[in-house]
mmCIF file of N, CA and C in Angstrom:
data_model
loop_
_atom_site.group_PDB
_atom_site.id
_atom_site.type_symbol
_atom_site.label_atom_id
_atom_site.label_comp_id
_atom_site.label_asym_id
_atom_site.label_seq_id
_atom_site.Cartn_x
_atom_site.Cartn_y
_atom_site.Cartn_z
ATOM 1 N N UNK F 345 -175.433 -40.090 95.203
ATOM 2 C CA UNK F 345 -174.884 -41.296 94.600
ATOM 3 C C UNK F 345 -175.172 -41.324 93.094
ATOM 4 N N UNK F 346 -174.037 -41.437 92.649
ATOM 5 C CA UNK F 346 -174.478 -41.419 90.693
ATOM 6 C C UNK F 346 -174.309 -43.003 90.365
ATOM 7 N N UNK F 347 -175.742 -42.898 89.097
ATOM 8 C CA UNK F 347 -176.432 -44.454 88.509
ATOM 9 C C UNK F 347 -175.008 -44.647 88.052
ATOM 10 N N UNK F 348 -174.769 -45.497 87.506
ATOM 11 C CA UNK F 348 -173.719 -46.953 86.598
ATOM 12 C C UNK F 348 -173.449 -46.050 85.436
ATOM 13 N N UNK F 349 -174.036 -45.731 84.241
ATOM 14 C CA UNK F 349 -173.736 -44.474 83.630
ATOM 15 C C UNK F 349 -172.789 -43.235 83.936
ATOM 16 N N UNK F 350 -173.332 -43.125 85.220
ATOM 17 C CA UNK F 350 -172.607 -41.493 85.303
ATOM 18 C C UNK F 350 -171.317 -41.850 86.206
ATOM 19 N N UNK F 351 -171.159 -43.136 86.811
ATOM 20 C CA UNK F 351 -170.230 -43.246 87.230
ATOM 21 C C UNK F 351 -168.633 -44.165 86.542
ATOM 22 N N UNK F 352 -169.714 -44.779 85.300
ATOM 23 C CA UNK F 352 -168.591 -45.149 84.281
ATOM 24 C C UNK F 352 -168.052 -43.885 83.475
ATOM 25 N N UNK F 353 -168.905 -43.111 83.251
ATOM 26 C CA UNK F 353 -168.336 -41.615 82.357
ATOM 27 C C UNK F 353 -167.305 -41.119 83.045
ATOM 28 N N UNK F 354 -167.580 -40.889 84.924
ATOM 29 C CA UNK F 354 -166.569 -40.326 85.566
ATOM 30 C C UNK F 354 -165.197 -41.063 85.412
ATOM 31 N N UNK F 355 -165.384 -42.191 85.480
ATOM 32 C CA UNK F 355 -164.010 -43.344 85.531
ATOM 33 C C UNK F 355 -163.300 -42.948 84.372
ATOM 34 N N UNK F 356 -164.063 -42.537 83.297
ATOM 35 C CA UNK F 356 -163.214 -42.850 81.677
ATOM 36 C C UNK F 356 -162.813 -41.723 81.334
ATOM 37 N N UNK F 357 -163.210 -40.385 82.069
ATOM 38 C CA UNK F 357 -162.550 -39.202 81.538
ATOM 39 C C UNK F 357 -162.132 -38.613 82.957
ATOM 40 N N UNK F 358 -161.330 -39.567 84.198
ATOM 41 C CA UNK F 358 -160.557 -39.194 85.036
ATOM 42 C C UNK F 358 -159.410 -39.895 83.874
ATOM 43 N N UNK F 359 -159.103 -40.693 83.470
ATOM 44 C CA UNK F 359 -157.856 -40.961 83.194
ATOM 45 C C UNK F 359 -156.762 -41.964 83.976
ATOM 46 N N UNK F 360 -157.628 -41.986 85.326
ATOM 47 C CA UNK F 360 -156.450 -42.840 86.299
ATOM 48 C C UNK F 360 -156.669 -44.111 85.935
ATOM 49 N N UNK F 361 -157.011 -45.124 85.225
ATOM 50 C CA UNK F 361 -157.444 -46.432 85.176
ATOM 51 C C UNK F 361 -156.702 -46.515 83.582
ATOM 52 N N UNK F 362 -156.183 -47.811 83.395
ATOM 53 C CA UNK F 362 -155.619 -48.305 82.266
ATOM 54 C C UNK F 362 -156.549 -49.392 82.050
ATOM 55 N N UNK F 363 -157.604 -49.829 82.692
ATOM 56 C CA UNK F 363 -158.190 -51.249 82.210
ATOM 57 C C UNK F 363 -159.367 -50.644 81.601
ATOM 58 N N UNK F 364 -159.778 -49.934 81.326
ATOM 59 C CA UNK F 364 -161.096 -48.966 80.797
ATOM 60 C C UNK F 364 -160.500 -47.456 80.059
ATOM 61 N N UNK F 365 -161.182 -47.759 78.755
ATOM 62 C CA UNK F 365 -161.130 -45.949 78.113
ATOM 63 C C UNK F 365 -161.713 -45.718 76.808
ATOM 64 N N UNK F 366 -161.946 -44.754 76.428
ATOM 65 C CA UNK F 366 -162.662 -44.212 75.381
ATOM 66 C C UNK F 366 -161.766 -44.713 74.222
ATOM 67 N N UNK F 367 -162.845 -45.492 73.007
ATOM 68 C CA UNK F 367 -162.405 -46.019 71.782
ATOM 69 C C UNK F 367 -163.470 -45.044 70.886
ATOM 70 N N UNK F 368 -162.679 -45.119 69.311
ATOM 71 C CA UNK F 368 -163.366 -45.110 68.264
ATOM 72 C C UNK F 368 -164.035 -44.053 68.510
ATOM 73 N N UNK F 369 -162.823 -42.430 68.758
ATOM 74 C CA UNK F 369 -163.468 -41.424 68.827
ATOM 75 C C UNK F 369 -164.209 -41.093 70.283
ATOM 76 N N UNK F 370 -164.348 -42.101 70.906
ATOM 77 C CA UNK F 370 -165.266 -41.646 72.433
ATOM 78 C C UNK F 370 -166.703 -41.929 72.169
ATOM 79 N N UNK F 371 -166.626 -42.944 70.846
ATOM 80 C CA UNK F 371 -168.188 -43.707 70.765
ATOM 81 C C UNK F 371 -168.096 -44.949 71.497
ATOM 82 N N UNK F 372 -166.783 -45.502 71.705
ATOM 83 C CA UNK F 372 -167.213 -46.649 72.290
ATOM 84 C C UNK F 372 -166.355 -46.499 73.487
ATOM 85 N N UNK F 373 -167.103 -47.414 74.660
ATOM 86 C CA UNK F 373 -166.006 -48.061 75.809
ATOM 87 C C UNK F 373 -165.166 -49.439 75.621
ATOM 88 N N UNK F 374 -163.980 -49.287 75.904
ATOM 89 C CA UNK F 374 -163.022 -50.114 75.526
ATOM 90 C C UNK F 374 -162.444 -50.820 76.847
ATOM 91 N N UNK F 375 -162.942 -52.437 77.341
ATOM 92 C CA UNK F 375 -162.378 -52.927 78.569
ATOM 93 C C UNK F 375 -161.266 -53.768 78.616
ATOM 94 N N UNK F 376 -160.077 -53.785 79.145
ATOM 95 C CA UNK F 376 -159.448 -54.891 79.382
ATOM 96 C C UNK F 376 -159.654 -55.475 80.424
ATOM 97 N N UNK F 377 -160.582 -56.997 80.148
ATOM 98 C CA UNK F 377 -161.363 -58.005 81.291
ATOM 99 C C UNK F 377 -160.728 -57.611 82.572
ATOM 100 N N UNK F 378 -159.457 -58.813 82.050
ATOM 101 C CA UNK F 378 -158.849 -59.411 83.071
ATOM 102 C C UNK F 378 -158.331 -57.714 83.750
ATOM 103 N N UNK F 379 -157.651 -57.198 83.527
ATOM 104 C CA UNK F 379 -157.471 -55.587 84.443
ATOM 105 C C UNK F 379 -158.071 -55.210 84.951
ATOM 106 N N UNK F 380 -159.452 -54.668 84.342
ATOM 107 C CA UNK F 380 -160.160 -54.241 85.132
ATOM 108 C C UNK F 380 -161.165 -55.090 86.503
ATOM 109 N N UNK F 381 -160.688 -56.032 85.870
ATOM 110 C CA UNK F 381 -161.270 -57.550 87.778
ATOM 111 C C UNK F 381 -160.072 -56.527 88.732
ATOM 112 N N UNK F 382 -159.132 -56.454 88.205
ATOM 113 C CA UNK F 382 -158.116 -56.456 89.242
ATOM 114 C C UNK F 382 -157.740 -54.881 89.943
ATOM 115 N N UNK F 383 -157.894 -53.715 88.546
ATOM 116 C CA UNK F 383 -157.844 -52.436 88.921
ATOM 117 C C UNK F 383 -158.943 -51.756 89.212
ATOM 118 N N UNK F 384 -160.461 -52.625 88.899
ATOM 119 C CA UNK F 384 -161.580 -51.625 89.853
ATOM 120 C C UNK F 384 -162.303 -52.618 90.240
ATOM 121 N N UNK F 385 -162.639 -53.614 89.749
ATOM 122 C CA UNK F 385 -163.589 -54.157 90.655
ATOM 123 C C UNK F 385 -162.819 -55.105 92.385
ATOM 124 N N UNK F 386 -161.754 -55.305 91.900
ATOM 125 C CA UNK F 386 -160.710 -56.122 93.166
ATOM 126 C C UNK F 386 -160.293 -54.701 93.933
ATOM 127 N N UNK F 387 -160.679 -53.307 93.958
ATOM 128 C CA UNK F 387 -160.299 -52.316 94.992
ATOM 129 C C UNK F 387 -160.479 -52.750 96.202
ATOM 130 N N UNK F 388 -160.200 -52.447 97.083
ATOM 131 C CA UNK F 388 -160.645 -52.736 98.498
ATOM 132 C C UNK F 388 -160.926 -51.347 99.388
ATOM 133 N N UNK F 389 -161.921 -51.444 99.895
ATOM 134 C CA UNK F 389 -162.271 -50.235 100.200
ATOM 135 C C UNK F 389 -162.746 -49.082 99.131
ATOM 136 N N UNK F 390 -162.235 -48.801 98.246
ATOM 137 C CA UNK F 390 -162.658 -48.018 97.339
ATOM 138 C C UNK F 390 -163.121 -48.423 96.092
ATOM 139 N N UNK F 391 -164.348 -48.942 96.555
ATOM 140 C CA UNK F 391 -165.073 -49.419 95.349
ATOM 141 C C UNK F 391 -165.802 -48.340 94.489
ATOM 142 N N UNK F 392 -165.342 -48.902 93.518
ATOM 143 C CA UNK F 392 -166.233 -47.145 92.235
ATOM 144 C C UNK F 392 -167.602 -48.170 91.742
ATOM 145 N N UNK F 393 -167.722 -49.545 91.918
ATOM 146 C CA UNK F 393 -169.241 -49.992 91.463
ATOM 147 C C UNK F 393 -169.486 -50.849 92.838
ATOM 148 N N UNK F 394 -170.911 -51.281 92.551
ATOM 149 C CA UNK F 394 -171.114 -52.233 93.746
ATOM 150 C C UNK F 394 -170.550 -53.605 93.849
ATOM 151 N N UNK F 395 -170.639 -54.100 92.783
ATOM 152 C CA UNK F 395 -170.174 -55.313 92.409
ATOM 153 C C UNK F 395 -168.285 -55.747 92.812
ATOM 154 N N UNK F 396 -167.797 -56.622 92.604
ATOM 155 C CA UNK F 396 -166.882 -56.802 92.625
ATOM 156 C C UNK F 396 -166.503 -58.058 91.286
ATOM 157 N N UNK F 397 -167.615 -58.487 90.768
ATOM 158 C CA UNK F 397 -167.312 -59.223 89.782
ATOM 159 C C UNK F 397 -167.755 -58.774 88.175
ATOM 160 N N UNK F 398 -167.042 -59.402 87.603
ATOM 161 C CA UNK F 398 -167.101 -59.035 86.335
ATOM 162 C C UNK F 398 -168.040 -59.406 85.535
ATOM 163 N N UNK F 399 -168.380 -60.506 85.959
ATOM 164 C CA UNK F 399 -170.075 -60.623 84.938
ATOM 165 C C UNK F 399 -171.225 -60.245 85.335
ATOM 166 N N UNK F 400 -171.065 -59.047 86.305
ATOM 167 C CA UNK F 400 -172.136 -58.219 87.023
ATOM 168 C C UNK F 400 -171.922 -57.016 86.515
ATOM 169 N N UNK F 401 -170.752 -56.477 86.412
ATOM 170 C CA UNK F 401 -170.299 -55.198 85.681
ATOM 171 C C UNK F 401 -170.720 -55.322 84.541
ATOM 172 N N UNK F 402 -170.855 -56.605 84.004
ATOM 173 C CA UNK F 402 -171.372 -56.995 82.106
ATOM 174 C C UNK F 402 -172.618 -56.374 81.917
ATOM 175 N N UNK F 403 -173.367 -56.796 82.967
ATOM 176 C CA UNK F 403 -174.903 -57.457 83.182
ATOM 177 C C UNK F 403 -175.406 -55.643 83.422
ATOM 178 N N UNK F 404 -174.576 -55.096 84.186
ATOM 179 C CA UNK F 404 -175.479 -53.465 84.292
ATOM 180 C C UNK F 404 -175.035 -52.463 82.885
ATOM 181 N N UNK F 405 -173.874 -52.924 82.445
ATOM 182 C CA UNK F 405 -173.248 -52.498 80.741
ATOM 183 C C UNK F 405 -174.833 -52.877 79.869
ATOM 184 N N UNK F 406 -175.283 -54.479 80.174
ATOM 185 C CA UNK F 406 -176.422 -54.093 79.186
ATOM 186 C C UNK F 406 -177.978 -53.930 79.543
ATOM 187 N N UNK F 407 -177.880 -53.398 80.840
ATOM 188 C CA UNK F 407 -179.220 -53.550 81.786
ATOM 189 C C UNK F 407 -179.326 -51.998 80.740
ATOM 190 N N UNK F 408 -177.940 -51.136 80.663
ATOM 191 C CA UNK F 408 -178.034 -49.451 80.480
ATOM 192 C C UNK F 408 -178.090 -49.594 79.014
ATOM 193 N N UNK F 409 -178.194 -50.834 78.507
ATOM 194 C CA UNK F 409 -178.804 -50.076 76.846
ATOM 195 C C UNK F 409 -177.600 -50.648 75.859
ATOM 196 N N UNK F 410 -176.129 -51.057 76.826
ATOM 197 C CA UNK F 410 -174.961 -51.113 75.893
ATOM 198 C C UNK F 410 -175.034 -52.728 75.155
ATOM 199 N N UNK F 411 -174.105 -51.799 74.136
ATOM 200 C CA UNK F 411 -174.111 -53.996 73.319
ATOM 201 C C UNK F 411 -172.746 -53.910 72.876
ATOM 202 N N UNK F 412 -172.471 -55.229 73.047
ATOM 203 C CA UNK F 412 -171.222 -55.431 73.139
ATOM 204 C C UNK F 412 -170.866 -55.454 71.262
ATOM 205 N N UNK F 413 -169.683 -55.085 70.698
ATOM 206 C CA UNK F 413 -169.475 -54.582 69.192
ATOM 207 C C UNK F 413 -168.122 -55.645 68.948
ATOM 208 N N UNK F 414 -168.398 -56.518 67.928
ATOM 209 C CA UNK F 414 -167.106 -57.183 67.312
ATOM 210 C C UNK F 414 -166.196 -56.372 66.624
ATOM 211 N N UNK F 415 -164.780 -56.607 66.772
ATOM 212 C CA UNK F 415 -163.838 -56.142 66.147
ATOM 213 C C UNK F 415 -163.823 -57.277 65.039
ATOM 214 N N UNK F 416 -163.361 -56.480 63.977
ATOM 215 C CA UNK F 416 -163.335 -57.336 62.397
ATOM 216 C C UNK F 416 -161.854 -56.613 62.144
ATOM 217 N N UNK F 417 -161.048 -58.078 61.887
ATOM 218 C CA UNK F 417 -159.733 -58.195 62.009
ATOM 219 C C UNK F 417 -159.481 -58.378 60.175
ATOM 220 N N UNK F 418 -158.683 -57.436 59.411
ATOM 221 C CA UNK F 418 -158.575 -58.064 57.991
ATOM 222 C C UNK F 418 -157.191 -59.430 58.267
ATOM 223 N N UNK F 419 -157.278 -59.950 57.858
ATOM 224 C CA UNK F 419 -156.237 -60.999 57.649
ATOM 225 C C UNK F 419 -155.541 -61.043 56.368
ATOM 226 N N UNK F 420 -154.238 -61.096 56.990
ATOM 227 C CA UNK F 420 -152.981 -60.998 55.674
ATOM 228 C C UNK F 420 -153.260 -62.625 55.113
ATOM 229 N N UNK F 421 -152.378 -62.580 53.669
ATOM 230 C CA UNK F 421 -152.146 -63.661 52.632
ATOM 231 C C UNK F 421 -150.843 -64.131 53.253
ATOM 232 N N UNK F 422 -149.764 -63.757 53.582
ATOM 233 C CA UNK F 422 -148.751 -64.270 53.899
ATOM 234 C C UNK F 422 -148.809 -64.596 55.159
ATOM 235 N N UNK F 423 -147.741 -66.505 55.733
ATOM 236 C CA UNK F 423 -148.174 -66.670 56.466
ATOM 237 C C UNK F 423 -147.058 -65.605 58.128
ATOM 238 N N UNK F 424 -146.167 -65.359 57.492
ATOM 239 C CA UNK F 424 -145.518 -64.601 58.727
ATOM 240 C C UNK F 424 -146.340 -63.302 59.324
ATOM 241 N N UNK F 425 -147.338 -62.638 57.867
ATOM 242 C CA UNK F 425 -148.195 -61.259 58.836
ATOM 243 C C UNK F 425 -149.419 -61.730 59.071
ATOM 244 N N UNK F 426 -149.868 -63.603 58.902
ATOM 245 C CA UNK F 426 -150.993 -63.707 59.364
ATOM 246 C C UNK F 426 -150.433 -64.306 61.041
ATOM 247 N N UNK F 427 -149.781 -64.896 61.132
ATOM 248 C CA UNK F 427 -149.072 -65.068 62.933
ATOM 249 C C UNK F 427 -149.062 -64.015 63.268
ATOM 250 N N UNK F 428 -148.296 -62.874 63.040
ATOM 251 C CA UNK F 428 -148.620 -61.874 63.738
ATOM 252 C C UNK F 428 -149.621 -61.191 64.318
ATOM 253 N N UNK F 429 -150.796 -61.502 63.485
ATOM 254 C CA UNK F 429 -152.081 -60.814 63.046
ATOM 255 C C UNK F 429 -152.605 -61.294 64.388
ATOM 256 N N UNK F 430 -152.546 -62.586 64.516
ATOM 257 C CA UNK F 430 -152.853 -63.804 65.005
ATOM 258 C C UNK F 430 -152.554 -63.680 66.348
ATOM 259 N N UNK F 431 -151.515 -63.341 66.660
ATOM 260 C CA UNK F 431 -150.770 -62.854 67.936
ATOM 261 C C UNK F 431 -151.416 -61.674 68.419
ATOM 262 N N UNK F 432 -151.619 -60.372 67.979
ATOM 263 C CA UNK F 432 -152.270 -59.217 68.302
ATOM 264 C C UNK F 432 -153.589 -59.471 68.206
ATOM 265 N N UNK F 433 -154.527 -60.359 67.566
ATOM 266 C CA UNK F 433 -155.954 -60.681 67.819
ATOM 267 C C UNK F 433 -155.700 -61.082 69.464
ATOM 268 N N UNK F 434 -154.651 -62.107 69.777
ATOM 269 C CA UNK F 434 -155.009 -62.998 71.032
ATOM 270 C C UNK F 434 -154.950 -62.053 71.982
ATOM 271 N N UNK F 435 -154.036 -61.280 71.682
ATOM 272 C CA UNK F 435 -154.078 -59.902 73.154
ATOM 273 C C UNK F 435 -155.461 -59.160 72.977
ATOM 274 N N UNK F 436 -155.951 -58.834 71.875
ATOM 275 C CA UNK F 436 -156.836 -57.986 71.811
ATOM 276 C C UNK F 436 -157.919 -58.309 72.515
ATOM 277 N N UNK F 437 -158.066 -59.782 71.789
ATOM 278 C CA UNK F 437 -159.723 -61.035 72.641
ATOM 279 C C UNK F 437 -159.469 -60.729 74.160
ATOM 280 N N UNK F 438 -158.644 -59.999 75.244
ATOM 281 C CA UNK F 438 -158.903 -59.484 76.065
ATOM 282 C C UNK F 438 -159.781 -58.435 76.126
ATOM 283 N N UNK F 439 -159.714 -57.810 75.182
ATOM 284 C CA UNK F 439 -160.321 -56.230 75.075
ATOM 285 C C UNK F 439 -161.761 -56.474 74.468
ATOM 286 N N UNK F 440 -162.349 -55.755 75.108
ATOM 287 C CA UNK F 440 -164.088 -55.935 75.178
ATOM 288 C C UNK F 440 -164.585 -54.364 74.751
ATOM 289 N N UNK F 441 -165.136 -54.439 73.625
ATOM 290 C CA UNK F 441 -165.636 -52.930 73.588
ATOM 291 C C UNK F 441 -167.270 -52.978 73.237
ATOM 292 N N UNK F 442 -167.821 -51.854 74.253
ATOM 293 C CA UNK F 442 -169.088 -51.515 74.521
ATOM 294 C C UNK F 442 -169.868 -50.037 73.334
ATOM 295 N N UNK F 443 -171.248 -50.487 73.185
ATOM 296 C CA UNK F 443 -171.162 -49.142 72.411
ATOM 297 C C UNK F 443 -173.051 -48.670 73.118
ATOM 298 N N UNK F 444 -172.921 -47.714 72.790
ATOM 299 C CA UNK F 444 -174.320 -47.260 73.508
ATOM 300 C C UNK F 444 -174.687 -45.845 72.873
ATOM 301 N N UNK F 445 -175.687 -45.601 72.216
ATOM 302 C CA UNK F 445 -175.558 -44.116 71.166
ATOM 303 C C UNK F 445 -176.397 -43.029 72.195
ATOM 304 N N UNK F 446 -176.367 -43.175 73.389
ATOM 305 C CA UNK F 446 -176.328 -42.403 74.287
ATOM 306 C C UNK F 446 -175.534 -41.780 75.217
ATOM 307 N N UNK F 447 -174.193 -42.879 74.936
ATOM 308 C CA UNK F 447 -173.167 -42.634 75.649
ATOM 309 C C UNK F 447 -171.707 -42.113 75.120
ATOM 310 N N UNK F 448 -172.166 -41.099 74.567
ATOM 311 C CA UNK F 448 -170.617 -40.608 73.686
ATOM 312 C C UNK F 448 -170.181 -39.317 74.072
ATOM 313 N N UNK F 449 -168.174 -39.676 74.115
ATOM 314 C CA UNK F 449 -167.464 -38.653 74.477
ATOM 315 C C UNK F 449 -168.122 -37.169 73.928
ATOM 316 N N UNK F 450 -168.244 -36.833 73.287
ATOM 317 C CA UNK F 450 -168.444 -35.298 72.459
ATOM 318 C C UNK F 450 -169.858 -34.946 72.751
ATOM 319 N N UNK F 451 -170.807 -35.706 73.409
ATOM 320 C CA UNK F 451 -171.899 -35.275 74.097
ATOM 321 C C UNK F 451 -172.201 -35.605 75.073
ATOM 322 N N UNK F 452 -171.578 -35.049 76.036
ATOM 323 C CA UNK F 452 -172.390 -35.943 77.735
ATOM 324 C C UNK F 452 -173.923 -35.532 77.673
ATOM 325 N N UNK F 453 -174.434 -34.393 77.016
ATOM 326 C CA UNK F 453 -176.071 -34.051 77.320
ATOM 327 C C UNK F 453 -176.526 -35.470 77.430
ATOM 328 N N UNK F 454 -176.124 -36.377 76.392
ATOM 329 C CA UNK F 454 -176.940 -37.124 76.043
ATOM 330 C C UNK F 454 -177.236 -38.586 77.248
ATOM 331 N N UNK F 455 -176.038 -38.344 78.094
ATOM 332 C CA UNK F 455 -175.935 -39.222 79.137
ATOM 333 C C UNK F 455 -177.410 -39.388 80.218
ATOM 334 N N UNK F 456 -178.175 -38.326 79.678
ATOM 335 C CA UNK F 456 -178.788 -38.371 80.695
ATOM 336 C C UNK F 456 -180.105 -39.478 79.795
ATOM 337 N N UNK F 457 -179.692 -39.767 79.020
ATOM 338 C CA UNK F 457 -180.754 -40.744 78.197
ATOM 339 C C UNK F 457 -180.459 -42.339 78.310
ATOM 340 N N UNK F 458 -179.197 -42.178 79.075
ATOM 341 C CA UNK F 458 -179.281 -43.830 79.243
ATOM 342 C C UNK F 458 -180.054 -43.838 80.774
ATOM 343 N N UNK F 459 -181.007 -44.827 80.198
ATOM 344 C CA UNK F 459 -181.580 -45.356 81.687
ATOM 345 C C UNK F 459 -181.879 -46.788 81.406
ATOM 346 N N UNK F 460 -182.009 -47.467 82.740
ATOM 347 C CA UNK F 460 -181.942 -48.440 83.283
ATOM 348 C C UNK F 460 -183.057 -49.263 82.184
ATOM 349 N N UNK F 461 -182.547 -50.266 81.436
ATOM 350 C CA UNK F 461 -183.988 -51.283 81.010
ATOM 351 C C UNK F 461 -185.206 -52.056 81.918
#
């Protein structure tokens, strides 16, 4: 049975999941909430974590060391590309990205350094 670590690494470089994936180079994990309630933790039968809820999936993200990273949005002067701006922030505030300097694409060695707090 692989820890929360090794089984989020497996999830993010199978590729089959759209609610989870490698950001910012494969330094960070990148979640869409609401998706991923529905494409891994709402599986039935084939559960890839124990949990089924999402503020438990949060809770072992920072049991393993991760912290959650703000996106910093520049904002336009004009008001038609600040609505827009405005519009693509609101989709984004779905998207949750994780960062952990143990947990990066271009070195799995290092995976073996996240452990449990």
């Amino acid at each position: 049975s692989l820890c929360f670590p090794q089984k989020l690494w497996k999830m993010l470089e199978s590729g089959k999941f759209q609610s989870i994936w490698w950001s910012e180079g494969g330094k960070c994990v990148a979640i869409n909430k609401d998706l991923l309630e529905v494409e891994v933790l709402g599986r039935e039968g084939q559960q890839v974590f124990r949990t089924q809820k999402i503020k438990s999936f949060m809770q072992q993200l920072n049991l393993y060391g991760f912290t959650k990273m703000q996106r910093d949005f520049q904002r336009s002067a004009s008001l038609p590309e600040f609505l827009a701006e405005e519009a693509a922030a609101a989709a984004h505030s779905q998207i949750l990205y994780y960062y952990n300097p143990s947990f990066n694409r271009a070195h799995p060695s290092l995976l073996e350094r996240c452990k449990r707090k």
